């Protein structure tokens, strides 16, 4: 190459040296990625010695899936640095383009894994189930989005609840689709999606009594306290322990007393147990969340729903037996503890 007297080469020589077609060289030249040094008397394109390294760089970047605009920014940055194409250091444009492409590839891989699991779900389904399951998974975007679930919960949570408190709850209430799901997880997420998009009977979703009683400020206090109590209960659930009094239950009750601005008494615990038992329930939602969050063959992961049920069972059992009348459960426990002034 570059054997002519002027040190330039034609488009065919350049294409051969880089291992690409003449059409490819012409494409990049027309888009300004590969500047011509000059034109021959007959109007043919002529390229300088630096064109070969530049063309190889273009080919490498394009092989990574980078678009023409990204390639242009990288080449312009390298040219501005005043370094040769073959030995230039990686700049900000290259780093940004590679990071962006990695995100795109990750999303593409998640979409492919989701589609693979969805196809297996249909393949493994009985003929009578296939139509319904196709309808369910067809309503889920690919990659799957949690936006319908977020909208569902924003309609359920107390009005004017702070963004911080709502965000903290949504982090645990809205399951993220697994990166490499099993068919059963695809089905569970699709059913969650359908549940969230289904029209509500009546004018609005029924709200728990606590939402109406606590008010906007109390709701933030309530959900912050419940999050701590659910975490404590989750530890017991993972160990397979039956519902029982203790710090988790005390924290659960305290979340309500702090939100309502009342004292923790046996009477309040009895009323709370009755109120919570009568509140609308979302058992089906939490069962599906557990399926989405649990790896195939694994033990179901605790959810806010299962933690709430565990705590309510502990509260119901405690109030049914009843501690010393006229004292709160915590006061009764303290009097029975040595060293605290029996």
GROMACS .gro file of C-alpha atoms in nm:
model
  342
    1UNK     CA    1   0.000   0.000   0.000
    2UNK     CA    2   0.088   0.366  -0.036
    3UNK     CA    3   0.341   0.291  -0.308
    4UNK     CA    4   0.242   0.584  -0.527
    5UNK     CA    5   0.470   0.882  -0.562
    6UNK     CA    6   0.238   1.106  -0.362
    7UNK     CA    7   0.218   0.858  -0.068
    8UNK     CA    8  -0.157   0.815  -0.110
    9UNK     CA    9  -0.370   0.514  -0.193
   10UNK     CA   10  -0.700   0.460  -0.368
   11UNK     CA   11  -1.022   0.334  -0.218
   12UNK     CA   12  -0.966  -0.021  -0.344
   13UNK     CA   13  -0.619  -0.044  -0.191
   14UNK     CA   14  -0.744   0.094   0.138
   15UNK     CA   15  -1.036  -0.150   0.147
   16UNK     CA   16  -0.805  -0.444   0.075
   17UNK     CA   17  -0.559  -0.338   0.346
   18UNK     CA   18  -0.832  -0.312   0.609
   19UNK     CA   19  -1.014  -0.626   0.500
   20UNK     CA   20  -1.340  -0.449   0.416
   21UNK     CA   21  -1.534  -0.382   0.100
   22UNK     CA   22  -1.507  -0.072  -0.117
   23UNK     CA   23  -1.871  -0.003  -0.036
   24UNK     CA   24  -1.787   0.006   0.335
   25UNK     CA   25  -1.504   0.256   0.282
   26UNK     CA   26  -1.732   0.472   0.071
   27UNK     CA   27  -2.003   0.457   0.342
   28UNK     CA   28  -1.768   0.582   0.614
   29UNK     CA   29  -1.619   0.846   0.386
   30UNK     CA   30  -1.962   0.981   0.293
   31UNK     CA   31  -2.047   1.017   0.663
   32UNK     CA   32  -1.730   1.204   0.746
   33UNK     CA   33  -1.566   0.930   0.951
   34UNK     CA   34  -1.288   0.870   0.699
   35UNK     CA   35  -1.172   1.197   0.542
   36UNK     CA   36  -1.017   1.187   0.196
   37UNK     CA   37  -0.675   1.339   0.147
   38UNK     CA   38  -0.756   1.442  -0.210
   39UNK     CA   39  -0.919   1.338  -0.536
   40UNK     CA   40  -0.739   1.213  -0.846
   41UNK     CA   41  -0.767   1.392  -1.179
   42UNK     CA   42  -1.040   1.142  -1.265
   43UNK     CA   43  -1.230   1.221  -0.943
   44UNK     CA   44  -1.130   0.906  -0.754
   45UNK     CA   45  -1.086   0.920  -0.377
   46UNK     CA   46  -0.732   0.922  -0.240
   47UNK     CA   47  -0.641   0.851   0.123
   48UNK     CA   48  -0.335   0.930   0.333
   49UNK     CA   49  -0.124   0.684   0.540
   50UNK     CA   50  -0.325   0.750   0.859
   51UNK     CA   51  -0.646   0.632   0.691
   52UNK     CA   52  -0.568   0.262   0.737
   53UNK     CA   53  -0.537   0.285   1.116
   54UNK     CA   54  -0.844   0.506   1.131
   55UNK     CA   55  -1.045   0.261   0.921
   56UNK     CA   56  -0.935  -0.030   1.139
   57UNK     CA   57  -1.043   0.165   1.447
   58UNK     CA   58  -1.382   0.237   1.289
   59UNK     CA   59  -1.426  -0.130   1.206
   60UNK     CA   60  -1.337  -0.235   1.563
   61UNK     CA   61  -1.577   0.016   1.719
   62UNK     CA   62  -1.857  -0.085   1.487
   63UNK     CA   63  -1.793  -0.452   1.566
   64UNK     CA   64  -1.869  -0.367   1.929
   65UNK     CA   65  -2.208  -0.242   1.820
   66UNK     CA   66  -2.135   0.130   1.856
   67UNK     CA   67  -2.335   0.359   1.632
   68UNK     CA   68  -2.194   0.605   1.380
   69UNK     CA   69  -2.251   0.907   1.611
   70UNK     CA   70  -2.056   0.742   1.895
   71UNK     CA   71  -1.776   0.643   1.657
   72UNK     CA   72  -1.756   1.000   1.530
   73UNK     CA   73  -1.726   1.142   1.882
   74UNK     CA   74  -1.450   0.895   1.969
   75UNK     CA   75  -1.252   0.971   1.654
   76UNK     CA   76  -1.296   1.346   1.698
   77UNK     CA   77  -1.171   1.323   2.056
   78UNK     CA   78  -0.868   1.122   1.952
   79UNK     CA   79  -0.791   1.369   1.677
   80UNK     CA   80  -0.825   1.660   1.920
   81UNK     CA   81  -0.579   1.489   2.156
   82UNK     CA   82  -0.324   1.499   1.875
   83UNK     CA   83  -0.241   1.130   1.910
   84UNK     CA   84  -0.207   0.868   1.641
   85UNK     CA   85  -0.509   0.647   1.593
   86UNK     CA   86  -0.314   0.332   1.671
   87UNK     CA   87  -0.171   0.441   2.005
   88UNK     CA   88  -0.417   0.686   2.153
   89UNK     CA   89  -0.529   0.637   2.507
   90UNK     CA   90  -0.896   0.573   2.585
   91UNK     CA   91  -1.080   0.901   2.636
   92UNK     CA   92  -1.408   1.006   2.784
   93UNK     CA   93  -1.601   0.953   2.462
   94UNK     CA   94  -1.483   0.592   2.432
   95UNK     CA   95  -1.551   0.516   2.798
   96UNK     CA   96  -1.900   0.666   2.778
   97UNK     CA   97  -1.981   0.480   2.456
   98UNK     CA   98  -1.860   0.146   2.592
   99UNK     CA   99  -2.051   0.195   2.919
  100UNK     CA  100  -2.366   0.281   2.727
  101UNK     CA  101  -2.328  -0.019   2.500
  102UNK     CA  102  -2.277  -0.246   2.800
  103UNK     CA  103  -2.606  -0.123   2.944
  104UNK     CA  104  -2.778  -0.190   2.613
  105UNK     CA  105  -2.630  -0.539   2.587
  106UNK     CA  106  -2.735  -0.614   2.945
  107UNK     CA  107  -3.090  -0.508   2.863
  108UNK     CA  108  -3.085  -0.717   2.546
  109UNK     CA  109  -2.961  -1.021   2.736
  110UNK     CA  110  -3.230  -0.979   3.003
  111UNK     CA  111  -3.491  -0.955   2.729
  112UNK     CA  112  -3.359  -1.270   2.564
  113UNK     CA  113  -3.352  -1.463   2.891
  114UNK     CA  114  -3.706  -1.348   2.967
  115UNK     CA  115  -3.825  -1.458   2.623
  116UNK     CA  116  -3.651  -1.793   2.663
  117UNK     CA  117  -3.821  -1.857   2.998
  118UNK     CA  118  -4.156  -1.741   2.855
  119UNK     CA  119  -4.120  -1.980   2.562
  120UNK     CA  120  -4.040  -2.265   2.800
  121UNK     CA  121  -4.346  -2.173   3.006
  122UNK     CA  122  -4.570  -2.205   2.702
  123UNK     CA  123  -4.394  -2.523   2.591
  124UNK     CA  124  -4.438  -2.684   2.934
  125UNK     CA  125  -4.802  -2.576   2.975
  126UNK     CA  126  -5.092  -2.809   2.921
  127UNK     CA  127  -5.286  -2.734   2.600
  128UNK     CA  128  -5.578  -2.598   2.800
  129UNK     CA  129  -5.351  -2.347   2.979
  130UNK     CA  130  -5.157  -2.214   2.683
  131UNK     CA  131  -5.405  -1.952   2.562
  132UNK     CA  132  -5.443  -1.796   2.908
  133UNK     CA  133  -5.069  -1.794   2.971
  134UNK     CA  134  -4.998  -1.643   2.631
  135UNK     CA  135  -5.241  -1.365   2.718
  136UNK     CA  136  -5.070  -1.303   3.052
  137UNK     CA  137  -4.712  -1.294   2.924
  138UNK     CA  138  -4.814  -1.098   2.614
  139UNK     CA  139  -4.928  -0.812   2.839
  140UNK     CA  140  -4.580  -0.778   2.993
  141UNK     CA  141  -4.327  -0.554   2.822
  142UNK     CA  142  -3.987  -0.699   2.731
  143UNK     CA  143  -3.770  -0.646   2.924
  144UNK     CA  144  -4.045  -0.649   3.186
  145UNK     CA  145  -4.131  -0.318   3.354
  146UNK     CA  146  -4.239  -0.265   3.714
  147UNK     CA  147  -4.426   0.057   3.629
  148UNK     CA  148  -4.775  -0.103   3.656
  149UNK     CA  149  -4.690  -0.236   4.004
  150UNK     CA  150  -4.560   0.103   4.115
  151UNK     CA  151  -4.880   0.272   3.996
  152UNK     CA  152  -5.085   0.007   4.178
  153UNK     CA  153  -4.913   0.082   4.509
  154UNK     CA  154  -4.926   0.458   4.467
  155UNK     CA  155  -5.302   0.420   4.450
  156UNK     CA  156  -5.301   0.206   4.764
  157UNK     CA  157  -5.065   0.403   4.986
  158UNK     CA  158  -5.198   0.692   5.198
  159UNK     CA  159  -5.256   1.019   5.017
  160UNK     CA  160  -4.984   1.284   5.060
  161UNK     CA  161  -4.742   1.028   5.198
  162UNK     CA  162  -4.388   1.163   5.167
  163UNK     CA  163  -4.190   1.060   4.861
  164UNK     CA  164  -3.913   0.920   5.082
  165UNK     CA  165  -4.149   0.699   5.282
  166UNK     CA  166  -4.334   0.584   4.971
  167UNK     CA  167  -4.006   0.508   4.794
  168UNK     CA  168  -3.879   0.300   5.085
  169UNK     CA  169  -4.198   0.094   5.084
  170UNK     CA  170  -4.198   0.050   4.706
  171UNK     CA  171  -3.843  -0.085   4.725
  172UNK     CA  172  -3.967  -0.390   4.917
  173UNK     CA  173  -4.324  -0.414   4.782
  174UNK     CA  174  -4.239  -0.412   4.412
  175UNK     CA  175  -4.030  -0.715   4.307
  176UNK     CA  176  -3.768  -0.672   4.039
  177UNK     CA  177  -3.795  -0.927   3.757
  178UNK     CA  178  -3.512  -1.182   3.786
  179UNK     CA  179  -3.229  -1.136   3.536
  180UNK     CA  180  -3.239  -1.507   3.454
  181UNK     CA  181  -3.594  -1.617   3.538
  182UNK     CA  182  -3.739  -1.963   3.555
  183UNK     CA  183  -4.069  -2.022   3.371
  184UNK     CA  184  -4.259  -2.020   3.703
  185UNK     CA  185  -4.114  -1.677   3.786
  186UNK     CA  186  -4.222  -1.543   3.448
  187UNK     CA  187  -4.574  -1.668   3.515
  188UNK     CA  188  -4.581  -1.517   3.866
  189UNK     CA  189  -4.461  -1.178   3.742
  190UNK     CA  190  -4.713  -1.185   3.455
  191UNK     CA  191  -4.991  -1.256   3.704
  192UNK     CA  192  -4.872  -0.968   3.922
  193UNK     CA  193  -4.880  -0.744   3.617
  194UNK     CA  194  -5.236  -0.854   3.539
  195UNK     CA  195  -5.343  -0.800   3.900
  196UNK     CA  196  -5.201  -0.447   3.901
  197UNK     CA  197  -5.371  -0.359   3.571
  198UNK     CA  198  -5.709  -0.510   3.656
  199UNK     CA  199  -5.991  -0.257   3.716
  200UNK     CA  200  -6.090  -0.214   4.080
  201UNK     CA  201  -6.442  -0.298   4.188
  202UNK     CA  202  -6.618   0.021   4.289
  203UNK     CA  203  -6.481   0.373   4.272
  204UNK     CA  204  -6.140   0.309   4.432
  205UNK     CA  205  -5.927   0.050   4.603
  206UNK     CA  206  -6.036  -0.022   4.961
  207UNK     CA  207  -5.788   0.131   5.202
  208UNK     CA  208  -5.681  -0.009   5.541
  209UNK     CA  209  -5.826   0.177   5.840
  210UNK     CA  210  -5.473   0.284   5.937
  211UNK     CA  211  -5.450   0.497   5.623
  212UNK     CA  212  -5.751   0.700   5.727
  213UNK     CA  213  -5.667   0.720   6.096
  214UNK     CA  214  -5.298   0.809   6.083
  215UNK     CA  215  -5.307   1.107   5.847
  216UNK     CA  216  -5.026   1.216   5.618
  217UNK     CA  217  -4.764   1.264   5.892
  218UNK     CA  218  -4.868   0.954   6.080
  219UNK     CA  219  -4.852   0.745   5.763
  220UNK     CA  220  -4.482   0.817   5.723
  221UNK     CA  221  -4.423   0.722   6.088
  222UNK     CA  222  -4.638   0.411   6.050
  223UNK     CA  223  -4.464   0.275   5.741
  224UNK     CA  224  -4.117   0.347   5.876
  225UNK     CA  225  -4.200   0.152   6.191
  226UNK     CA  226  -4.364  -0.130   6.000
  227UNK     CA  227  -4.057  -0.167   5.777
  228UNK     CA  228  -3.841  -0.232   6.087
  229UNK     CA  229  -4.094  -0.473   6.233
  230UNK     CA  230  -4.127  -0.663   5.905
  231UNK     CA  231  -3.750  -0.700   5.886
  232UNK     CA  232  -3.739  -0.848   6.237
  233UNK     CA  233  -4.029  -1.081   6.158
  234UNK     CA  234  -3.857  -1.183   5.833
  235UNK     CA  235  -3.563  -1.315   6.031
  236UNK     CA  236  -3.800  -1.541   6.229
  237UNK     CA  237  -3.973  -1.654   5.911
  238UNK     CA  238  -3.640  -1.755   5.755
  239UNK     CA  239  -3.572  -1.970   6.061
  240UNK     CA  240  -3.917  -2.129   6.042
  241UNK     CA  241  -4.022  -1.997   6.385
  242UNK     CA  242  -4.388  -1.982   6.482
  243UNK     CA  243  -4.544  -1.640   6.563
  244UNK     CA  244  -4.460  -1.531   6.917
  245UNK     CA  245  -4.430  -1.215   7.131
  246UNK     CA  246  -4.101  -1.030   7.132
  247UNK     CA  247  -3.918  -0.735   6.980
  248UNK     CA  248  -4.073  -0.784   6.637
  249UNK     CA  249  -4.428  -0.773   6.775
  250UNK     CA  250  -4.349  -0.482   7.006
  251UNK     CA  251  -4.205  -0.288   6.713
  252UNK     CA  252  -4.514  -0.371   6.508
  253UNK     CA  253  -4.747  -0.233   6.774
  254UNK     CA  254  -4.523   0.069   6.835
  255UNK     CA  255  -4.551   0.162   6.467
  256UNK     CA  256  -4.927   0.205   6.519
  257UNK     CA  257  -4.911   0.375   6.859
  258UNK     CA  258  -4.657   0.627   6.729
  259UNK     CA  259  -4.867   0.693   6.418
  260UNK     CA  260  -5.189   0.736   6.620
  261UNK     CA  261  -5.028   0.916   6.914
  262UNK     CA  262  -5.165   0.674   7.174
  263UNK     CA  263  -5.024   0.449   7.446
  264UNK     CA  264  -4.953   0.079   7.411
  265UNK     CA  265  -5.205  -0.097   7.637
  266UNK     CA  266  -5.367  -0.442   7.633
  267UNK     CA  267  -5.691  -0.278   7.523
  268UNK     CA  268  -5.518  -0.105   7.231
  269UNK     CA  269  -5.359  -0.434   7.124
  270UNK     CA  270  -5.696  -0.606   7.125
  271UNK     CA  271  -5.854  -0.328   6.919
  272UNK     CA  272  -5.559  -0.327   6.680
  273UNK     CA  273  -5.582  -0.705   6.629
  274UNK     CA  274  -5.952  -0.669   6.543
  275UNK     CA  275  -5.891  -0.373   6.312
  276UNK     CA  276  -5.611  -0.548   6.121
  277UNK     CA  277  -5.813  -0.868   6.088
  278UNK     CA  278  -6.094  -0.670   5.923
  279UNK     CA  279  -5.868  -0.468   5.689
  280UNK     CA  280  -5.863  -0.552   5.315
  281UNK     CA  281  -5.598  -0.808   5.231
  282UNK     CA  282  -5.362  -0.861   4.940
  283UNK     CA  283  -5.261  -1.219   5.009
  284UNK     CA  284  -5.260  -1.313   4.640
  285UNK     CA  285  -5.023  -1.028   4.561
  286UNK     CA  286  -4.771  -1.127   4.827
  287UNK     CA  287  -4.783  -1.494   4.729
  288UNK     CA  288  -4.687  -1.395   4.375
  289UNK     CA  289  -4.412  -1.164   4.504
  290UNK     CA  290  -4.264  -1.456   4.696
  291UNK     CA  291  -4.266  -1.667   4.377
  292UNK     CA  292  -4.091  -1.394   4.179
  293UNK     CA  293  -3.828  -1.336   4.448
  294UNK     CA  294  -3.754  -1.702   4.527
  295UNK     CA  295  -3.501  -1.891   4.318
  296UNK     CA  296  -3.624  -2.225   4.181
  297UNK     CA  297  -3.609  -2.490   4.452
  298UNK     CA  298  -3.533  -2.231   4.721
  299UNK     CA  299  -3.720  -2.153   5.040
  300UNK     CA  300  -3.977  -1.875   4.987
  301UNK     CA  301  -3.837  -1.534   5.074
  302UNK     CA  302  -4.032  -1.333   5.335
  303UNK     CA  303  -4.238  -1.045   5.201
  304UNK     CA  304  -4.406  -0.754   5.381
  305UNK     CA  305  -4.726  -0.954   5.342
  306UNK     CA  306  -4.598  -1.273   5.506
  307UNK     CA  307  -4.424  -1.069   5.776
  308UNK     CA  308  -4.749  -0.882   5.845
  309UNK     CA  309  -4.941  -1.211   5.870
  310UNK     CA  310  -4.679  -1.352   6.110
  311UNK     CA  311  -4.701  -1.042   6.330
  312UNK     CA  312  -5.080  -1.032   6.322
  313UNK     CA  313  -5.091  -1.400   6.421
  314UNK     CA  314  -4.858  -1.324   6.714
  315UNK     CA  315  -5.072  -1.027   6.816
  316UNK     CA  316  -5.396  -1.224   6.787
  317UNK     CA  317  -5.257  -1.509   6.996
  318UNK     CA  318  -5.127  -1.269   7.258
  319UNK     CA  319  -5.451  -1.075   7.292
  320UNK     CA  320  -5.655  -1.393   7.300
  321UNK     CA  321  -5.454  -1.515   7.601
  322UNK     CA  322  -5.413  -1.164   7.740
  323UNK     CA  323  -5.133  -1.043   7.966
  324UNK     CA  324  -5.200  -0.890   8.309
  325UNK     CA  325  -5.513  -0.677   8.281
  326UNK     CA  326  -5.457  -0.303   8.289
  327UNK     CA  327  -5.094  -0.316   8.178
  328UNK     CA  328  -4.928  -0.314   7.841
  329UNK     CA  329  -4.752  -0.635   7.731
  330UNK     CA  330  -4.416  -0.461   7.758
  331UNK     CA  331  -4.485  -0.339   8.113
  332UNK     CA  332  -4.588  -0.692   8.214
  333UNK     CA  333  -4.271  -0.835   8.063
  334UNK     CA  334  -4.053  -0.579   8.243
  335UNK     CA  335  -4.202  -0.664   8.585
  336UNK     CA  336  -4.119  -1.028   8.527
  337UNK     CA  337  -3.761  -0.947   8.431
  338UNK     CA  338  -3.499  -0.969   8.709
  339UNK     CA  339  -3.305  -0.652   8.787
  340UNK     CA  340  -3.578  -0.415   8.667
  341UNK     CA  341  -3.751  -0.359   8.999
  342UNK     CA  342  -3.995  -0.643   9.057
   0.00000   0.00000   0.00000
